[in-house]
Amino acid sequence: MSQELTTAADAILQRVVYGQPRVPGVVAFAADRHGTIYEGAAGQRQLGEGADMTTDSVFAIFSTTKAITGTAVLQLVEDGRLDLDAPAKKYIPEISDVQVLEGFDAAGRPKLRAPKRDITTRMLLLHTAGFAYDFFSESYLRLTSDHGYPSVVSATRASLKTPLLFDPGEQWEYGSNIDWAGQVVEAVTGKRLGEVMQERIFAPLGMTDSSFELNPATRARLAKMHQREADGSLTPLPDFELVPNPEVHMGGHGLYSTVGDYIRFIRMWLNDGEGEHGRVLKRETVLMAEKNGLGDKKIKMLPGIAAAFTNDAEFFPGLSKSWALTFMVNDETAPTGRPAGALGWAGLANLFYWIDRRNGVGGFWATQVLPFGDPVSFQGYMDFETAVYQNLEARKTA
């Protein structure tokens, strides 16, 4: 680790946990193709409890789960066992029961019709199938609030069977698509998603703390959730956990992990699919998967429909952004220094990562704060990413 990057990044972590307003605790790592170039932790796992945040603290990683599920899908494509462009009902017949929501009638009941075309697994990975989330969609919030549809946070099969907001393939809408993709993996392999990940991703990468379930060792290091109040203060939510023993391993949001584990996953993508203990993906698969898959469609700002869970949220407002298999792709150079074509995404409790294959660098920033788009955590992450690129540039000119 360079002393300049360590000094700069440490100062950012200290600022976000001791400034006002603050986050309870944060862990951040950055890596290049060869190894970790920065790791740091600051603050507490839970305010008022005294346990320091450490670099091996365990987090509910929410939607940063998605790229790992996408990797499991891509492995099955490599194996010749899965066709991304075949109807997904070939693997999971129940997806053919899903209908399109055309609004609500005068009595407030959902108006549903059959979709014009089949959903494919590619659409699921690209978020073009039509599924949404109830905290980013007013229609979905109405379905869960007024019509008995369970939210995806319940991790039930019933929560997947929400209607589509449009015909498959016609738009980009962020939602429960990757949860369905996880069901495709289970159908093809005959195993639960977590078992597939353990055998084919976690073991080759040395990710020893990643799972859909907490065990005694990971529970002992668990960072607790906090709620940002309107006045900027933080309220600990010590009982908040992802659903234990979930009916469905939710490929869109269900994993626990550490930042150290996730940085191994990032380094695999930096290294053309090669992990620390074996190859996870072929190089040609990585080159295919990193490309924009939306054509002329672009991803959009995520509106904060459910204030307890999310603010309005968008990476790099004003810059064009696309979607790959299964990452955001920024089409233009970002203010942090992240170049066009780099990959990244986030998790609901203000976890953020990026993978810059051009420069061979990436990083992960983890907090446990709701709602999403928390200004303190997000600005800290942006400053951290900027510091990594400033150090990269300084080393190039040294």
mmCIF file of C-alpha atoms in Angstrom:
data_model
loop_
_atom_site.group_PDB
_atom_site.id
_atom_site.type_symbol
_atom_site.label_atom_id
_atom_site.label_comp_id
_atom_site.label_asym_id
_atom_site.label_seq_id
_atom_site.Cartn_x
_atom_site.Cartn_y
_atom_site.Cartn_z
ATOM 1 C CA MET A 1 0.000 0.000 0.000
ATOM 2 C CA SER A 2 1.322 3.435 -0.878
ATOM 3 C CA GLN A 3 1.697 5.777 2.063
ATOM 4 C CA GLU A 4 0.072 8.622 0.110
ATOM 5 C CA LEU A 5 -3.085 6.605 -0.615
ATOM 6 C CA THR A 6 -3.210 5.278 2.942
ATOM 7 C CA THR A 7 -2.977 8.785 4.380
ATOM 8 C CA ALA A 8 -5.617 10.200 2.048
ATOM 9 C CA ALA A 9 -8.061 7.313 2.441
ATOM 10 C CA ASP A 10 -7.647 7.089 6.212
ATOM 11 C CA ALA A 11 -8.507 10.792 6.463
ATOM 12 C CA ILE A 12 -11.711 10.247 4.445
ATOM 13 C CA LEU A 13 -12.816 7.368 6.673
ATOM 14 C CA GLN A 14 -12.078 9.365 9.813
ATOM 15 C CA ARG A 15 -14.053 12.328 8.478
ATOM 16 C CA VAL A 16 -17.182 10.330 7.699
ATOM 17 C CA VAL A 17 -17.307 8.632 11.105
ATOM 18 C CA TYR A 18 -16.313 11.605 13.296
ATOM 19 C CA GLY A 19 -17.785 14.529 11.360
ATOM 20 C CA GLN A 20 -21.337 15.847 11.619
ATOM 21 C CA PRO A 21 -23.475 14.371 10.229
ATOM 22 C CA ARG A 22 -21.660 11.047 10.335
ATOM 23 C CA VAL A 23 -21.936 7.336 9.605
ATOM 24 C CA PRO A 24 -21.561 4.808 12.453
ATOM 25 C CA GLY A 25 -18.724 2.911 10.814
ATOM 26 C CA VAL A 26 -17.204 2.166 7.438
ATOM 27 C CA VAL A 27 -14.877 -0.349 5.788
ATOM 28 C CA ALA A 28 -13.192 0.441 2.466
ATOM 29 C CA PHE A 29 -10.793 -1.542 0.295
ATOM 30 C CA ALA A 30 -9.136 -0.808 -3.036
ATOM 31 C CA ALA A 31 -7.226 -3.282 -5.177
ATOM 32 C CA ASP A 32 -5.327 -3.636 -8.411
ATOM 33 C CA ARG A 33 -4.787 -6.825 -10.394
ATOM 34 C CA HIS A 34 -2.014 -7.964 -8.055
ATOM 35 C CA GLY A 35 -3.570 -7.443 -4.644
ATOM 36 C CA THR A 36 -5.045 -5.008 -2.146
ATOM 37 C CA ILE A 37 -3.657 -1.478 -2.358
ATOM 38 C CA TYR A 38 -5.696 -0.066 0.537
ATOM 39 C CA GLU A 39 -7.767 -1.460 3.380
ATOM 40 C CA GLY A 40 -9.220 0.527 6.208
ATOM 41 C CA ALA A 41 -11.953 0.586 8.834
ATOM 42 C CA ALA A 42 -13.228 3.336 11.111
ATOM 43 C CA GLY A 43 -16.046 3.881 13.583
ATOM 44 C CA GLN A 44 -18.252 1.297 15.264
ATOM 45 C CA ARG A 45 -20.307 -1.695 14.209
ATOM 46 C CA GLN A 46 -23.193 -0.297 16.251
ATOM 47 C CA LEU A 47 -23.406 3.116 17.827
ATOM 48 C CA GLY A 48 -23.307 2.957 21.611
ATOM 49 C CA GLU A 49 -22.156 -0.658 21.796
ATOM 50 C CA GLY A 50 -18.403 -0.040 21.739
ATOM 51 C CA ALA A 51 -17.346 -2.720 19.217
ATOM 52 C CA ASP A 52 -14.997 -1.153 16.673
ATOM 53 C CA MET A 53 -15.578 -1.585 12.969
ATOM 54 C CA THR A 54 -12.798 -3.831 11.664
ATOM 55 C CA THR A 55 -11.655 -4.792 8.187
ATOM 56 C CA ASP A 56 -13.236 -8.247 8.690
ATOM 57 C CA SER A 57 -16.632 -6.899 9.790
ATOM 58 C CA VAL A 58 -19.603 -8.628 8.147
ATOM 59 C CA PHE A 59 -22.259 -6.722 6.195
ATOM 60 C CA ALA A 60 -25.607 -7.400 4.622
ATOM 61 C CA ILE A 61 -24.468 -6.486 1.110
ATOM 62 C CA PHE A 62 -27.897 -6.148 -0.543
ATOM 63 C CA SER A 63 -27.738 -5.476 -4.297
ATOM 64 C CA THR A 64 -23.996 -5.972 -4.567
ATOM 65 C CA THR A 65 -25.179 -9.614 -4.456
ATOM 66 C CA LYS A 66 -26.415 -9.163 -8.037
ATOM 67 C CA ALA A 67 -23.046 -9.325 -9.792
ATOM 68 C CA ILE A 68 -22.219 -12.585 -7.994
ATOM 69 C CA THR A 69 -25.507 -14.119 -9.151
ATOM 70 C CA GLY A 70 -24.762 -12.833 -12.651
ATOM 71 C CA THR A 71 -21.401 -14.587 -12.530
ATOM 72 C CA ALA A 72 -23.121 -17.877 -11.632
ATOM 73 C CA VAL A 73 -25.422 -17.411 -14.640
ATOM 74 C CA LEU A 74 -22.463 -16.736 -16.938
ATOM 75 C CA GLN A 75 -20.728 -19.900 -15.757
ATOM 76 C CA LEU A 76 -23.751 -21.942 -16.876
ATOM 77 C CA VAL A 77 -23.651 -20.207 -20.255
ATOM 78 C CA GLU A 78 -19.991 -21.245 -20.558
ATOM 79 C CA ASP A 79 -20.967 -24.799 -19.669
ATOM 80 C CA GLY A 80 -23.495 -24.868 -22.508
ATOM 81 C CA ARG A 81 -26.294 -25.513 -20.006
ATOM 82 C CA LEU A 82 -28.034 -22.141 -20.314
ATOM 83 C CA ASP A 83 -29.044 -20.032 -23.316
ATOM 84 C CA LEU A 84 -29.397 -16.371 -22.359
ATOM 85 C CA ASP A 85 -31.781 -15.766 -25.263
ATOM 86 C CA ALA A 86 -34.060 -18.761 -24.798
ATOM 87 C CA PRO A 87 -37.358 -18.090 -23.007
ATOM 88 C CA ALA A 88 -36.639 -18.265 -19.276
ATOM 89 C CA LYS A 89 -39.766 -20.411 -18.898
ATOM 90 C CA LYS A 90 -37.687 -23.225 -20.430
ATOM 91 C CA TYR A 91 -35.871 -23.365 -17.081
ATOM 92 C CA ILE A 92 -38.442 -21.871 -14.689
ATOM 93 C CA PRO A 93 -41.967 -22.505 -16.054
ATOM 94 C CA GLU A 94 -43.591 -20.386 -13.323
ATOM 95 C CA ILE A 95 -42.236 -17.172 -14.869
ATOM 96 C CA SER A 96 -44.733 -17.657 -17.712
ATOM 97 C CA ASP A 97 -47.558 -16.889 -15.254
ATOM 98 C CA VAL A 98 -46.370 -13.290 -14.803
ATOM 99 C CA GLN A 99 -48.601 -10.644 -16.400
ATOM 100 C CA VAL A 100 -48.180 -6.986 -17.369
ATOM 101 C CA LEU A 101 -49.687 -4.274 -15.147
ATOM 102 C CA GLU A 102 -51.591 -1.717 -17.217
ATOM 103 C CA GLY A 103 -52.546 0.465 -14.290
ATOM 104 C CA PHE A 104 -55.451 0.344 -11.856
ATOM 105 C CA ASP A 105 -59.188 0.500 -12.547
ATOM 106 C CA ALA A 106 -61.691 2.923 -11.032
ATOM 107 C CA ALA A 107 -62.024 0.692 -7.991
ATOM 108 C CA GLY A 108 -58.236 0.608 -7.544
ATOM 109 C CA ARG A 109 -57.796 -2.974 -8.707
ATOM 110 C CA PRO A 110 -54.755 -3.872 -10.833
ATOM 111 C CA LYS A 111 -55.440 -4.193 -14.570
ATOM 112 C CA LEU A 112 -53.414 -7.124 -15.899
ATOM 113 C CA ARG A 113 -52.812 -8.662 -19.320
ATOM 114 C CA ALA A 114 -50.552 -11.259 -20.872
ATOM 115 C CA PRO A 115 -47.110 -10.026 -22.038
ATOM 116 C CA LYS A 116 -46.449 -9.721 -25.771
ATOM 117 C CA ARG A 117 -43.266 -11.792 -25.641
ATOM 118 C CA ASP A 118 -41.372 -14.182 -23.403
ATOM 119 C CA ILE A 119 -38.877 -13.081 -20.791
ATOM 120 C CA THR A 120 -35.325 -14.300 -21.439
ATOM 121 C CA THR A 121 -32.513 -14.715 -18.929
ATOM 122 C CA ARG A 122 -30.616 -11.959 -20.750
ATOM 123 C CA MET A 123 -33.513 -9.594 -20.024
ATOM 124 C CA LEU A 124 -33.338 -10.588 -16.366
ATOM 125 C CA LEU A 125 -29.612 -9.780 -16.208
ATOM 126 C CA LEU A 126 -30.146 -6.459 -18.025
ATOM 127 C CA HIS A 127 -33.201 -5.378 -15.962
ATOM 128 C CA THR A 128 -35.316 -5.150 -19.104
ATOM 129 C CA ALA A 129 -37.797 -7.921 -18.217
ATOM 130 C CA GLY A 130 -40.212 -5.478 -16.555
ATOM 131 C CA PHE A 131 -39.897 -6.297 -12.865
ATOM 132 C CA ALA A 132 -39.498 -3.430 -10.387
ATOM 133 C CA TYR A 133 -39.027 -2.802 -6.640
ATOM 134 C CA ASP A 134 -41.661 -1.416 -4.300
ATOM 135 C CA PHE A 135 -39.244 1.190 -2.910
ATOM 136 C CA PHE A 136 -38.455 2.567 -6.402
ATOM 137 C CA SER A 137 -41.867 2.180 -8.099
ATOM 138 C CA GLU A 138 -45.164 3.808 -7.088
ATOM 139 C CA SER A 139 -47.125 1.052 -8.840
ATOM 140 C CA TYR A 140 -45.239 -1.670 -6.989
ATOM 141 C CA LEU A 141 -45.638 0.140 -3.672
ATOM 142 C CA ARG A 142 -49.371 0.237 -4.338
ATOM 143 C CA LEU A 143 -49.362 -3.511 -5.053
ATOM 144 C CA THR A 144 -47.587 -4.307 -1.782
ATOM 145 C CA SER A 145 -49.481 -1.746 0.308
ATOM 146 C CA ASP A 146 -53.021 -2.250 -1.024
ATOM 147 C CA HIS A 147 -53.198 -5.583 -2.833
ATOM 148 C CA GLY A 148 -51.353 -8.107 -0.702
ATOM 149 C CA TYR A 149 -48.256 -8.618 -2.837
ATOM 150 C CA PRO A 150 -45.336 -9.401 -0.493
ATOM 151 C CA SER A 151 -42.203 -7.257 -0.773
ATOM 152 C CA VAL A 152 -38.966 -8.856 -1.956
ATOM 153 C CA VAL A 153 -37.528 -8.276 1.522
ATOM 154 C CA SER A 154 -39.672 -11.249 2.616
ATOM 155 C CA ALA A 155 -37.467 -13.559 0.483
ATOM 156 C CA THR A 156 -40.490 -15.686 -0.468
ATOM 157 C CA ARG A 157 -41.475 -17.265 -3.772
ATOM 158 C CA ALA A 158 -44.669 -15.235 -3.678
ATOM 159 C CA SER A 159 -42.623 -12.018 -3.598
ATOM 160 C CA LEU A 160 -41.167 -12.853 -7.025
ATOM 161 C CA LYS A 161 -44.574 -13.165 -8.689
ATOM 162 C CA THR A 162 -45.216 -9.475 -9.170
ATOM 163 C CA PRO A 163 -46.536 -8.178 -12.501
ATOM 164 C CA LEU A 164 -44.363 -6.469 -15.089
ATOM 165 C CA LEU A 165 -44.480 -2.712 -15.627
ATOM 166 C CA PHE A 166 -44.083 -3.123 -19.410
ATOM 167 C CA ASP A 167 -43.657 -5.803 -22.052
ATOM 168 C CA PRO A 168 -40.371 -7.694 -21.730
ATOM 169 C CA GLY A 169 -37.412 -6.074 -23.463
ATOM 170 C CA GLU A 170 -38.947 -2.645 -24.005
ATOM 171 C CA GLN A 171 -37.414 -0.561 -21.197
ATOM 172 C CA TRP A 172 -34.873 -0.609 -18.372
ATOM 173 C CA GLU A 173 -36.386 -0.842 -14.891
ATOM 174 C CA TYR A 174 -34.390 -1.778 -11.814
ATOM 175 C CA GLY A 175 -36.060 -4.553 -9.851
ATOM 176 C CA SER A 176 -36.308 -8.194 -8.849
ATOM 177 C CA ASN A 177 -34.978 -9.492 -12.174
ATOM 178 C CA ILE A 178 -31.794 -10.975 -10.684
ATOM 179 C CA ASP A 179 -33.806 -12.842 -8.042
ATOM 180 C CA TRP A 180 -35.491 -14.616 -10.947
ATOM 181 C CA ALA A 181 -32.069 -15.185 -12.554
ATOM 182 C CA GLY A 182 -31.026 -16.928 -9.345
ATOM 183 C CA GLN A 183 -34.015 -19.226 -9.773
ATOM 184 C CA VAL A 184 -32.779 -20.044 -13.273
ATOM 185 C CA VAL A 185 -29.420 -21.072 -11.756
ATOM 186 C CA GLU A 186 -31.180 -23.304 -9.245
ATOM 187 C CA ALA A 187 -33.335 -24.924 -11.935
ATOM 188 C CA VAL A 188 -30.365 -25.672 -14.209
ATOM 189 C CA THR A 189 -28.086 -26.988 -11.465
ATOM 190 C CA GLY A 190 -30.612 -28.649 -9.174
ATOM 191 C CA LYS A 191 -28.923 -26.926 -6.218
ATOM 192 C CA ARG A 192 -29.700 -23.917 -4.066
ATOM 193 C CA LEU A 193 -28.090 -20.706 -5.241
ATOM 194 C CA GLY A 194 -25.883 -20.404 -2.174
ATOM 195 C CA GLU A 195 -24.499 -23.890 -2.745
ATOM 196 C CA VAL A 196 -23.685 -23.058 -6.367
ATOM 197 C CA MET A 197 -21.946 -19.846 -5.314
ATOM 198 C CA GLN A 198 -19.950 -21.647 -2.637
ATOM 199 C CA GLU A 199 -18.701 -24.340 -5.010
ATOM 200 C CA ARG A 200 -18.098 -22.265 -8.125
ATOM 201 C CA ILE A 201 -17.322 -18.717 -6.921
ATOM 202 C CA PHE A 202 -16.555 -18.434 -3.216
ATOM 203 C CA ALA A 203 -14.184 -21.430 -2.977
ATOM 204 C CA PRO A 204 -12.088 -20.514 -6.064
ATOM 205 C CA LEU A 205 -11.837 -16.923 -4.839
ATOM 206 C CA GLY A 206 -11.147 -17.662 -1.178
ATOM 207 C CA MET A 207 -14.348 -15.883 -0.089
ATOM 208 C CA THR A 208 -14.723 -17.569 3.299
ATOM 209 C CA ASP A 209 -17.234 -15.173 4.907
ATOM 210 C CA SER A 210 -19.884 -14.957 2.158
ATOM 211 C CA SER A 211 -23.236 -16.711 2.520
ATOM 212 C CA PHE A 212 -27.004 -16.316 2.507
ATOM 213 C CA GLU A 213 -26.946 -17.312 6.191
ATOM 214 C CA LEU A 214 -25.039 -16.032 9.197
ATOM 215 C CA ASN A 215 -23.041 -18.560 11.233
ATOM 216 C CA PRO A 216 -21.694 -17.972 14.758
ATOM 217 C CA ALA A 217 -18.362 -16.652 13.434
ATOM 218 C CA THR A 218 -19.894 -14.166 10.995
ATOM 219 C CA ARG A 219 -22.650 -13.109 13.396
ATOM 220 C CA ALA A 220 -20.002 -12.161 15.953
ATOM 221 C CA ARG A 221 -18.541 -9.671 13.438
ATOM 222 C CA LEU A 222 -21.847 -8.343 12.058
ATOM 223 C CA ALA A 223 -22.172 -4.588 11.533
ATOM 224 C CA LYS A 224 -25.644 -3.436 12.584
ATOM 225 C CA MET A 225 -28.093 -1.374 10.573
ATOM 226 C CA HIS A 226 -28.786 2.299 11.343
ATOM 227 C CA GLN A 227 -31.535 4.659 10.185
ATOM 228 C CA ARG A 228 -30.742 8.238 9.180
ATOM 229 C CA GLU A 229 -33.361 10.533 10.721
ATOM 230 C CA ALA A 230 -34.652 13.774 9.223
ATOM 231 C CA ASP A 231 -32.394 15.841 11.516
ATOM 232 C CA GLY A 232 -29.315 13.914 10.349
ATOM 233 C CA SER A 233 -28.989 11.813 13.490
ATOM 234 C CA LEU A 234 -28.672 8.025 13.447
ATOM 235 C CA THR A 235 -30.872 5.448 15.165
ATOM 236 C CA PRO A 236 -29.416 1.935 15.599
ATOM 237 C CA LEU A 237 -31.654 -0.898 14.371
ATOM 238 C CA PRO A 238 -30.019 -3.772 16.290
ATOM 239 C CA ASP A 239 -32.699 -6.320 15.361
ATOM 240 C CA PHE A 240 -32.601 -5.611 11.609
ATOM 241 C CA GLU A 241 -31.384 -8.653 9.687
ATOM 242 C CA LEU A 242 -32.080 -10.258 6.353
ATOM 243 C CA VAL A 243 -34.673 -13.036 6.646
ATOM 244 C CA PRO A 244 -33.033 -16.064 8.352
ATOM 245 C CA ASN A 245 -33.506 -19.444 6.667
ATOM 246 C CA PRO A 246 -35.053 -17.734 3.639
ATOM 247 C CA GLU A 247 -37.465 -19.646 1.444
ATOM 248 C CA VAL A 248 -35.599 -18.211 -1.559
ATOM 249 C CA HIS A 249 -31.890 -17.408 -1.812
ATOM 250 C CA MET A 250 -32.492 -13.951 -3.241
ATOM 251 C CA GLY A 251 -29.927 -13.495 -5.997
ATOM 252 C CA GLY A 252 -30.683 -9.801 -6.091
ATOM 253 C CA HIS A 253 -29.969 -8.872 -2.481
ATOM 254 C CA GLY A 254 -29.599 -11.753 -0.035
ATOM 255 C CA LEU A 255 -25.894 -12.218 0.732
ATOM 256 C CA TYR A 256 -23.804 -11.407 3.769
ATOM 257 C CA SER A 257 -20.111 -10.792 3.110
ATOM 258 C CA THR A 258 -17.021 -8.847 4.095
ATOM 259 C CA VAL A 259 -15.283 -6.171 2.077
ATOM 260 C CA GLY A 260 -12.182 -8.380 1.981
ATOM 261 C CA ASP A 261 -14.219 -11.162 0.387
ATOM 262 C CA TYR A 262 -15.831 -8.851 -2.164
ATOM 263 C CA ILE A 263 -12.517 -7.357 -3.195
ATOM 264 C CA ARG A 264 -11.457 -10.871 -4.218
ATOM 265 C CA PHE A 265 -14.494 -10.989 -6.491
ATOM 266 C CA ILE A 266 -13.570 -7.575 -7.931
ATOM 267 C CA ARG A 267 -9.997 -8.725 -8.564
ATOM 268 C CA MET A 268 -11.304 -11.758 -10.455
ATOM 269 C CA TRP A 269 -13.078 -9.379 -12.853
ATOM 270 C CA LEU A 270 -9.920 -7.265 -13.117
ATOM 271 C CA ASN A 271 -7.947 -10.412 -13.954
ATOM 272 C CA ASP A 272 -10.106 -11.634 -16.853
ATOM 273 C CA GLY A 273 -11.923 -14.213 -14.733
ATOM 274 C CA GLU A 274 -8.917 -15.692 -12.921
ATOM 275 C CA GLY A 275 -9.338 -16.164 -9.166
ATOM 276 C CA GLU A 276 -6.806 -16.733 -6.407
ATOM 277 C CA HIS A 277 -7.464 -20.499 -6.396
ATOM 278 C CA GLY A 278 -8.638 -21.125 -9.939
ATOM 279 C CA ARG A 279 -10.469 -19.713 -12.917
ATOM 280 C CA VAL A 280 -14.047 -18.555 -12.350
ATOM 281 C CA LEU A 281 -14.890 -17.224 -15.835
ATOM 282 C CA LYS A 282 -13.263 -17.436 -19.241
ATOM 283 C CA ARG A 283 -11.653 -14.268 -20.561
ATOM 284 C CA GLU A 284 -14.020 -14.145 -23.520
ATOM 285 C CA THR A 285 -16.998 -14.318 -21.156
ATOM 286 C CA VAL A 286 -15.691 -11.348 -19.166
ATOM 287 C CA LEU A 287 -15.146 -9.366 -22.379
ATOM 288 C CA MET A 288 -18.699 -10.143 -23.464
ATOM 289 C CA ALA A 289 -20.279 -9.432 -20.095
ATOM 290 C CA GLU A 290 -18.654 -6.022 -19.538
ATOM 291 C CA LYS A 291 -20.232 -4.510 -22.660
ATOM 292 C CA ASN A 292 -23.353 -2.345 -22.646
ATOM 293 C CA GLY A 293 -26.288 -4.635 -23.326
ATOM 294 C CA LEU A 294 -29.023 -2.018 -23.576
ATOM 295 C CA GLY A 295 -28.341 -0.632 -27.039
ATOM 296 C CA ASP A 296 -29.675 2.924 -27.071
ATOM 297 C CA LYS A 297 -31.590 2.527 -23.803
ATOM 298 C CA LYS A 298 -30.091 4.199 -20.742
ATOM 299 C CA ILE A 299 -30.511 3.614 -17.049
ATOM 300 C CA LYS A 300 -32.313 6.276 -15.073
ATOM 301 C CA MET A 301 -32.419 7.913 -11.688
ATOM 302 C CA LEU A 302 -33.944 5.696 -9.008
ATOM 303 C CA PRO A 303 -36.807 7.627 -7.369
ATOM 304 C CA GLY A 304 -37.120 7.357 -3.599
ATOM 305 C CA ILE A 305 -40.706 6.097 -3.328
ATOM 306 C CA ALA A 306 -40.331 4.610 0.179
ATOM 307 C CA ALA A 307 -38.506 7.212 2.265
ATOM 308 C CA ALA A 308 -37.420 4.786 4.999
ATOM 309 C CA PHE A 309 -35.522 2.711 2.443
ATOM 310 C CA THR A 310 -34.217 5.124 -0.154
ATOM 311 C CA ASN A 311 -33.704 8.682 -1.243
ATOM 312 C CA ASP A 312 -33.716 9.635 -4.911
ATOM 313 C CA ALA A 313 -30.469 8.068 -6.091
ATOM 314 C CA GLU A 314 -28.229 8.307 -9.129
ATOM 315 C CA PHE A 315 -24.554 7.861 -9.879
ATOM 316 C CA PHE A 316 -22.968 10.795 -11.715
ATOM 317 C CA PRO A 317 -26.103 12.831 -12.570
ATOM 318 C CA GLY A 318 -25.981 14.253 -16.069
ATOM 319 C CA LEU A 319 -23.654 11.550 -17.389
ATOM 320 C CA SER A 320 -24.901 8.746 -19.650
ATOM 321 C CA LYS A 321 -24.997 5.310 -18.030
ATOM 322 C CA SER A 322 -25.788 1.882 -19.480
ATOM 323 C CA TRP A 323 -26.071 -1.670 -18.131
ATOM 324 C CA ALA A 324 -24.017 -4.815 -18.720
ATOM 325 C CA LEU A 325 -24.236 -8.395 -17.360
ATOM 326 C CA THR A 326 -24.838 -7.426 -14.462
ATOM 327 C CA PHE A 327 -23.304 -4.019 -13.743
ATOM 328 C CA MET A 328 -23.858 -0.354 -14.442
ATOM 329 C CA VAL A 329 -21.506 0.934 -17.143
ATOM 330 C CA ASN A 330 -20.646 4.621 -17.208
ATOM 331 C CA ASP A 331 -20.498 5.787 -20.822
ATOM 332 C CA GLU A 332 -18.392 8.855 -20.002
ATOM 333 C CA THR A 333 -15.455 9.598 -17.722
ATOM 334 C CA ALA A 334 -16.756 10.289 -14.224
ATOM 335 C CA PRO A 335 -15.650 13.182 -11.973
ATOM 336 C CA THR A 336 -13.857 10.700 -9.692
ATOM 337 C CA GLY A 337 -11.546 9.630 -12.514
ATOM 338 C CA ARG A 338 -13.437 6.428 -13.307
ATOM 339 C CA PRO A 339 -13.144 6.033 -17.100
ATOM 340 C CA ALA A 340 -15.860 5.326 -19.634
ATOM 341 C CA GLY A 341 -16.566 1.611 -19.801
ATOM 342 C CA ALA A 342 -15.894 0.914 -16.121
ATOM 343 C CA LEU A 343 -18.347 -1.207 -14.124
ATOM 344 C CA GLY A 344 -20.008 -0.619 -10.772
ATOM 345 C CA TRP A 345 -23.097 -0.683 -8.617
ATOM 346 C CA ALA A 346 -24.360 -0.434 -5.044
ATOM 347 C CA GLY A 347 -26.320 -1.979 -2.188
ATOM 348 C CA LEU A 348 -29.312 -0.558 -0.321
ATOM 349 C CA ALA A 349 -27.493 0.112 2.973
ATOM 350 C CA ASN A 350 -25.056 2.433 1.178
ATOM 351 C CA LEU A 351 -22.493 -0.034 -0.070
ATOM 352 C CA PHE A 352 -20.732 0.942 -3.307
ATOM 353 C CA TYR A 353 -18.154 -0.614 -5.621
ATOM 354 C CA TRP A 354 -16.456 -0.101 -8.956
ATOM 355 C CA ILE A 355 -14.394 -2.280 -11.330
ATOM 356 C CA ASP A 356 -12.137 -0.440 -13.787
ATOM 357 C CA ARG A 357 -10.711 -3.090 -16.083
ATOM 358 C CA ARG A 358 -8.915 -0.533 -18.271
ATOM 359 C CA ASN A 359 -6.705 0.690 -15.438
ATOM 360 C CA GLY A 360 -6.802 -2.542 -13.458
ATOM 361 C CA VAL A 361 -8.215 -1.000 -10.287
ATOM 362 C CA GLY A 362 -11.384 -1.287 -8.228
ATOM 363 C CA GLY A 363 -12.769 -0.797 -4.772
ATOM 364 C CA PHE A 364 -15.605 -1.415 -2.322
ATOM 365 C CA TRP A 365 -17.070 0.879 0.360
ATOM 366 C CA ALA A 366 -19.395 -0.565 3.001
ATOM 367 C CA THR A 367 -21.699 1.015 5.552
ATOM 368 C CA GLN A 368 -24.988 -0.129 7.122
ATOM 369 C CA VAL A 369 -27.132 2.979 6.875
ATOM 370 C CA LEU A 370 -30.663 3.462 5.545
ATOM 371 C CA PRO A 371 -32.073 5.073 3.479
ATOM 372 C CA PHE A 372 -30.086 4.439 0.295
ATOM 373 C CA GLY A 373 -28.374 7.443 -1.255
ATOM 374 C CA ASP A 374 -27.238 8.666 2.159
ATOM 375 C CA PRO A 375 -25.357 11.910 1.442
ATOM 376 C CA VAL A 376 -22.630 11.304 4.038
ATOM 377 C CA SER A 377 -21.784 7.748 3.017
ATOM 378 C CA PHE A 378 -22.121 8.438 -0.708
ATOM 379 C CA GLN A 379 -19.896 11.514 -0.625
ATOM 380 C CA GLY A 380 -17.344 9.595 1.417
ATOM 381 C CA TYR A 381 -17.340 6.871 -1.210
ATOM 382 C CA MET A 382 -16.943 9.372 -4.045
ATOM 383 C CA ASP A 383 -14.012 10.967 -2.198
ATOM 384 C CA PHE A 384 -12.465 7.535 -1.625
ATOM 385 C CA GLU A 385 -12.708 6.580 -5.290
ATOM 386 C CA THR A 386 -11.260 9.976 -6.257
ATOM 387 C CA ALA A 387 -8.325 9.457 -3.885
ATOM 388 C CA VAL A 388 -7.569 6.096 -5.519
ATOM 389 C CA TYR A 389 -7.452 7.706 -8.976
ATOM 390 C CA GLN A 390 -5.381 10.635 -7.775
ATOM 391 C CA ASN A 391 -2.872 8.152 -6.372
ATOM 392 C CA LEU A 392 -2.952 6.192 -9.634
ATOM 393 C CA GLU A 393 -2.170 9.318 -11.618
ATOM 394 C CA ALA A 394 0.599 10.323 -9.211
ATOM 395 C CA ARG A 395 2.248 6.932 -9.618
ATOM 396 C CA LYS A 396 2.058 7.175 -13.402
ATOM 397 C CA THR A 397 3.871 10.521 -13.408
ATOM 398 C CA ALA A 398 6.370 9.689 -10.659
#
